[in-house]
Tab-separated table of C-alpha atoms in Angstrom:
chain	number	residue	atom	x	y	z
A	1	VAL	CA	0.000	0.000	0.000
A	2	SER	CA	1.496	3.259	-1.102
A	3	LEU	CA	1.674	6.321	1.105
A	4	ASP	CA	0.931	8.490	-1.933
A	5	MET	CA	-2.417	9.761	-0.708
A	6	TYR	CA	-2.594	12.457	-3.391
A	7	HIS	CA	-2.828	9.916	-6.223
A	8	PHE	CA	-4.992	7.539	-4.186
A	9	GLU	CA	-7.486	10.326	-3.519
A	10	LYS	CA	-7.343	11.462	-7.145
A	11	GLN	CA	-8.225	7.940	-8.320
A	12	LEU	CA	-11.059	7.669	-5.797
A	13	ASP	CA	-12.465	11.039	-6.850
A	14	LEU	CA	-12.274	10.050	-10.508
A	15	TYR	CA	-14.125	6.776	-9.919
A	16	ILE	CA	-16.732	8.429	-7.677
A	17	GLY	CA	-17.277	11.111	-10.333
A	18	GLN	CA	-17.800	8.495	-13.058
A	19	PHE	CA	-19.690	5.788	-11.200
A	20	GLY	CA	-20.991	7.242	-7.933
A	21	VAL	CA	-20.275	6.549	-4.289
A	22	GLU	CA	-22.129	3.240	-3.964
A	23	LYS	CA	-20.515	1.560	-6.972
A	24	THR	CA	-17.077	2.878	-5.923
A	25	ILE	CA	-17.492	1.386	-2.468
A	26	ILE	CA	-18.625	-2.009	-3.755
A	27	GLU	CA	-16.201	-2.349	-6.674
A	28	ILE	CA	-13.108	-0.524	-5.403
A	29	ILE	CA	-13.150	0.187	-1.684
A	30	PHE	CA	-14.421	-3.115	-0.254
A	31	PRO	CA	-11.993	-5.264	-2.308
A	32	PHE	CA	-9.175	-2.860	-1.407
A	33	LEU	CA	-10.024	-3.072	2.304
A	34	GLU	CA	-10.097	-6.887	2.139
A	35	LYS	CA	-6.554	-6.855	0.758
A	36	VAL	CA	-5.446	-4.302	3.350
A	37	GLY	CA	-6.918	-6.524	6.081
A	38	ILE	CA	-4.964	-9.531	4.832
A	39	LEU	CA	-1.771	-7.474	4.649
A	40	TRP	CA	-2.402	-6.183	8.174
A	41	MET	CA	-3.034	-9.677	9.612
A	42	THR	CA	0.159	-10.987	8.010
A	43	ASN	CA	2.254	-7.991	9.159
A	44	HIS	CA	2.919	-6.855	5.580
A	45	ILE	CA	1.528	-3.366	6.134
A	46	ASN	CA	2.272	-0.732	8.691
A	47	PRO	CA	-0.806	0.351	10.699
A	48	ALA	CA	-0.096	3.947	9.649
A	49	GLN	CA	-0.668	2.977	6.002
A	50	GLU	CA	-3.993	1.383	6.888
A	51	HIS	CA	-5.034	4.459	8.896
A	52	LEU	CA	-4.159	6.842	6.062
A	53	ALA	CA	-6.155	4.862	3.510
A	54	THR	CA	-9.189	4.106	5.678
A	55	ASN	CA	-9.505	7.666	6.946
A	56	LEU	CA	-9.455	9.006	3.400
A	57	ILE	CA	-12.133	6.460	2.430
A	58	ARG	CA	-14.143	7.426	5.515
A	59	GLN	CA	-14.018	11.093	4.470
A	60	LYS	CA	-15.265	10.236	0.960
A	61	ILE	CA	-18.235	8.258	2.298
A	62	ILE	CA	-19.155	11.029	4.734
A	63	LEU	CA	-18.957	13.548	1.880
A	64	GLY	CA	-21.262	11.296	-0.158
A	65	ILE	CA	-23.734	11.151	2.747
A	66	GLU	CA	-23.632	14.939	3.103
A	67	LYS	CA	-24.442	15.400	-0.589
A	68	LEU	CA	-27.652	13.347	-0.297
A	69	PRO	CA	-30.882	15.231	0.378
A	70	ASN	CA	-31.935	15.407	4.012
A	71	VAL	CA	-34.627	12.960	4.980
A	72	TYR	CA	-37.102	13.586	7.771
A	73	ALA	CA	-39.000	10.917	9.633
A	74	PRO	CA	-40.691	10.892	13.023
A	75	GLN	CA	-38.296	9.768	15.752
A	76	ASN	CA	-39.816	6.294	16.055
A	77	GLU	CA	-39.330	5.645	12.302
A	78	ARG	CA	-35.604	6.366	12.228
A	79	VAL	CA	-32.784	3.856	12.038
A	80	ILE	CA	-30.380	4.184	14.979
A	81	MET	CA	-26.875	3.130	13.899
A	82	PHE	CA	-23.916	2.561	16.217
A	83	MET	CA	-20.866	0.502	17.022
A	84	PRO	CA	-20.226	-0.605	20.605
A	85	GLU	CA	-17.363	0.439	22.818
A	86	GLY	CA	-14.088	-0.877	21.475
A	87	GLU	CA	-15.161	-0.916	17.817
A	88	PHE	CA	-13.705	1.822	15.640
A	89	HIS	CA	-13.850	0.377	12.089
A	90	GLU	CA	-16.836	2.325	10.817
A	91	ILE	CA	-16.557	2.115	7.017
A	92	GLY	CA	-19.162	-0.675	6.814
A	93	LEU	CA	-21.536	1.253	9.071
A	94	LEU	CA	-20.999	4.451	7.073
A	95	TYR	CA	-21.680	2.613	3.818
A	96	VAL	CA	-24.977	1.237	5.125
A	97	SER	CA	-25.860	4.724	6.369
A	98	TYR	CA	-25.174	6.092	2.882
A	99	VAL	CA	-27.370	3.471	1.189
A	100	LEU	CA	-30.248	3.896	3.657
A	101	LYS	CA	-30.226	7.674	3.287
A	102	SER	CA	-30.068	7.331	-0.521
A	103	LYS	CA	-33.197	5.111	-0.273
A	104	GLY	CA	-35.054	7.780	1.718
A	105	LEU	CA	-34.610	6.530	5.281
A	106	HIS	CA	-33.743	8.848	8.148
A	107	VAL	CA	-30.607	7.653	9.928
A	108	ASP	CA	-29.521	8.726	13.387
A	109	TYR	CA	-25.819	7.873	13.238
A	110	LEU	CA	-24.203	7.530	16.652
A	111	GLY	CA	-20.883	6.294	15.222
A	112	ALA	CA	-18.069	4.276	16.741
A	113	ASN	CA	-17.243	3.375	20.326
A	114	VAL	CA	-20.722	4.063	21.751
A	115	PRO	CA	-21.432	2.972	25.336
A	116	LEU	CA	-24.547	0.789	25.389
A	117	VAL	CA	-26.084	2.943	28.110
A	118	ASP	CA	-26.027	5.846	25.629
A	119	LEU	CA	-27.576	3.740	22.885
A	120	ILE	CA	-30.354	2.597	25.215
A	121	TYR	CA	-31.035	6.206	26.228
A	122	ILE	CA	-31.385	7.328	22.576
A	123	VAL	CA	-33.569	4.355	21.616
A	124	GLN	CA	-35.893	4.940	24.570
A	125	HIS	CA	-35.954	8.722	24.099
A	126	HIS	CA	-36.764	8.427	20.385
A	127	GLN	CA	-39.019	5.390	20.855
A	128	SER	CA	-37.008	3.861	18.014
A	129	LYS	CA	-38.097	0.602	16.451
A	130	LEU	CA	-34.931	-0.220	14.460
A	131	VAL	CA	-31.305	-0.431	15.608
A	132	TYR	CA	-28.311	-1.488	13.537
A	133	SER	CA	-24.746	-2.314	14.514
A	134	HIS	CA	-21.792	-3.541	12.464
A	135	LEU	CA	-18.717	-5.143	14.033
A	136	THR	CA	-15.506	-5.699	12.122
A	137	ALA	CA	-12.676	-5.894	14.646
A	138	PRO	CA	-13.511	-4.788	18.179
A	139	THR	CA	-10.858	-4.807	20.878
A	140	LYS	CA	-9.671	-8.117	22.321
A	141	THR	CA	-11.624	-7.472	25.515
A	142	PHE	CA	-14.947	-7.301	23.624
A	143	LYS	CA	-17.347	-10.082	24.643
A	144	PRO	CA	-19.984	-10.762	21.953
A	145	HIS	CA	-22.320	-12.717	24.233
A	146	LYS	CA	-22.233	-9.932	26.828
A	147	PHE	CA	-22.952	-7.433	24.035
A	148	ILE	CA	-26.020	-9.453	22.958
A	149	ASP	CA	-27.177	-9.759	26.582
A	150	GLN	CA	-26.874	-5.995	27.089
A	151	LEU	CA	-28.770	-5.256	23.859
A	152	GLN	CA	-31.639	-7.315	25.245
A	153	GLN	CA	-32.275	-4.427	27.649
A	154	LEU	CA	-33.980	-2.770	24.677
A	155	ASP	CA	-37.721	-3.242	24.437
A	156	ALA	CA	-38.639	-6.468	22.626
A	157	SER	CA	-40.507	-4.396	20.021
A	158	VAL	CA	-37.197	-2.923	18.818
A	159	LYS	CA	-35.767	-4.772	15.817
A	160	VAL	CA	-31.990	-5.194	16.217
A	161	VAL	CA	-29.967	-5.953	13.089
A	162	LEU	CA	-26.349	-7.025	13.551
A	163	SER	CA	-23.675	-7.652	10.930
A	164	GLY	CA	-19.948	-7.842	10.355
A	165	GLN	CA	-17.139	-10.338	10.078
A	166	PHE	CA	-16.710	-10.466	13.821
A	167	LEU	CA	-20.273	-11.680	14.438
A	168	ALA	CA	-20.446	-14.024	11.431
A	169	THR	CA	-19.352	-17.028	13.492
A	170	LEU	CA	-21.404	-16.191	16.579
A	171	LYS	CA	-23.069	-19.328	17.885
A	172	THR	CA	-25.932	-18.313	20.115
A	173	ASN	CA	-29.689	-18.271	20.083
A	174	LEU	CA	-30.772	-14.737	19.410
A	175	PRO	CA	-34.060	-13.256	20.623
A	176	SER	CA	-36.797	-13.146	17.977
A	177	ASN	CA	-36.393	-9.380	17.484
A	178	PHE	CA	-32.675	-9.804	16.594
A	179	LYS	CA	-31.406	-10.529	13.085
A	180	LEU	CA	-27.820	-11.510	12.329
A	181	THR	CA	-26.964	-10.846	8.685
A	182	THR	CA	-24.056	-12.334	6.776
A	183	SER	CA	-23.812	-10.055	3.753
A	184	ILE	CA	-24.293	-6.413	2.844
A	185	GLN	CA	-27.362	-7.320	0.780
A	186	ASP	CA	-28.914	-9.281	3.686
A	187	THR	CA	-28.265	-6.293	5.948
A	188	LEU	CA	-29.860	-3.838	3.563
A	189	ASP	CA	-32.845	-6.141	3.016
A	190	ALA	CA	-33.356	-6.502	6.775
A	191	LEU	CA	-33.166	-2.746	7.346
A	192	LEU	CA	-35.228	-1.702	4.328
A	193	SER	CA	-38.007	-4.238	4.969
A	194	ASN	CA	-38.892	-2.714	8.312
């Protein structure tokens, strides 16, 4: 991975200009991030290189979200999106936020590293009916079963959609209002069908 962010950004901008944010993410960014992840796991990339690239990508997705028209929905019809404490890899969550907003849904984006007590407060305050979280690589101290148990503090009428590589192998019985998705398309279908 090159540290030449000028040319990397120029290529991203060119592709986004020609094909749009969504197609750029699916065809360029996700495959690139898969390769970066493999290089990172095998110690063939310096973390600084990964941070430079992912933060530039993050900025491009946020810019794409900002360019979409604002969407209004009553508080209880909004999608609450977050990542729990210890999870900072938000590109997947940002991408889903972009797609949902482009489809006309109102997203309340809490972002990365959100204490569950704060999530519960927002969900109860807004009387939200849909919550989404994506986990890629939380800290080593993260306990997925504890996370699921804590999410069960939400009212049973709240649909909770969970996705990400980290949860893909989770072996547990989930409550009926929880949905664990294994692909981007499954995630979008679960969130858009609400």
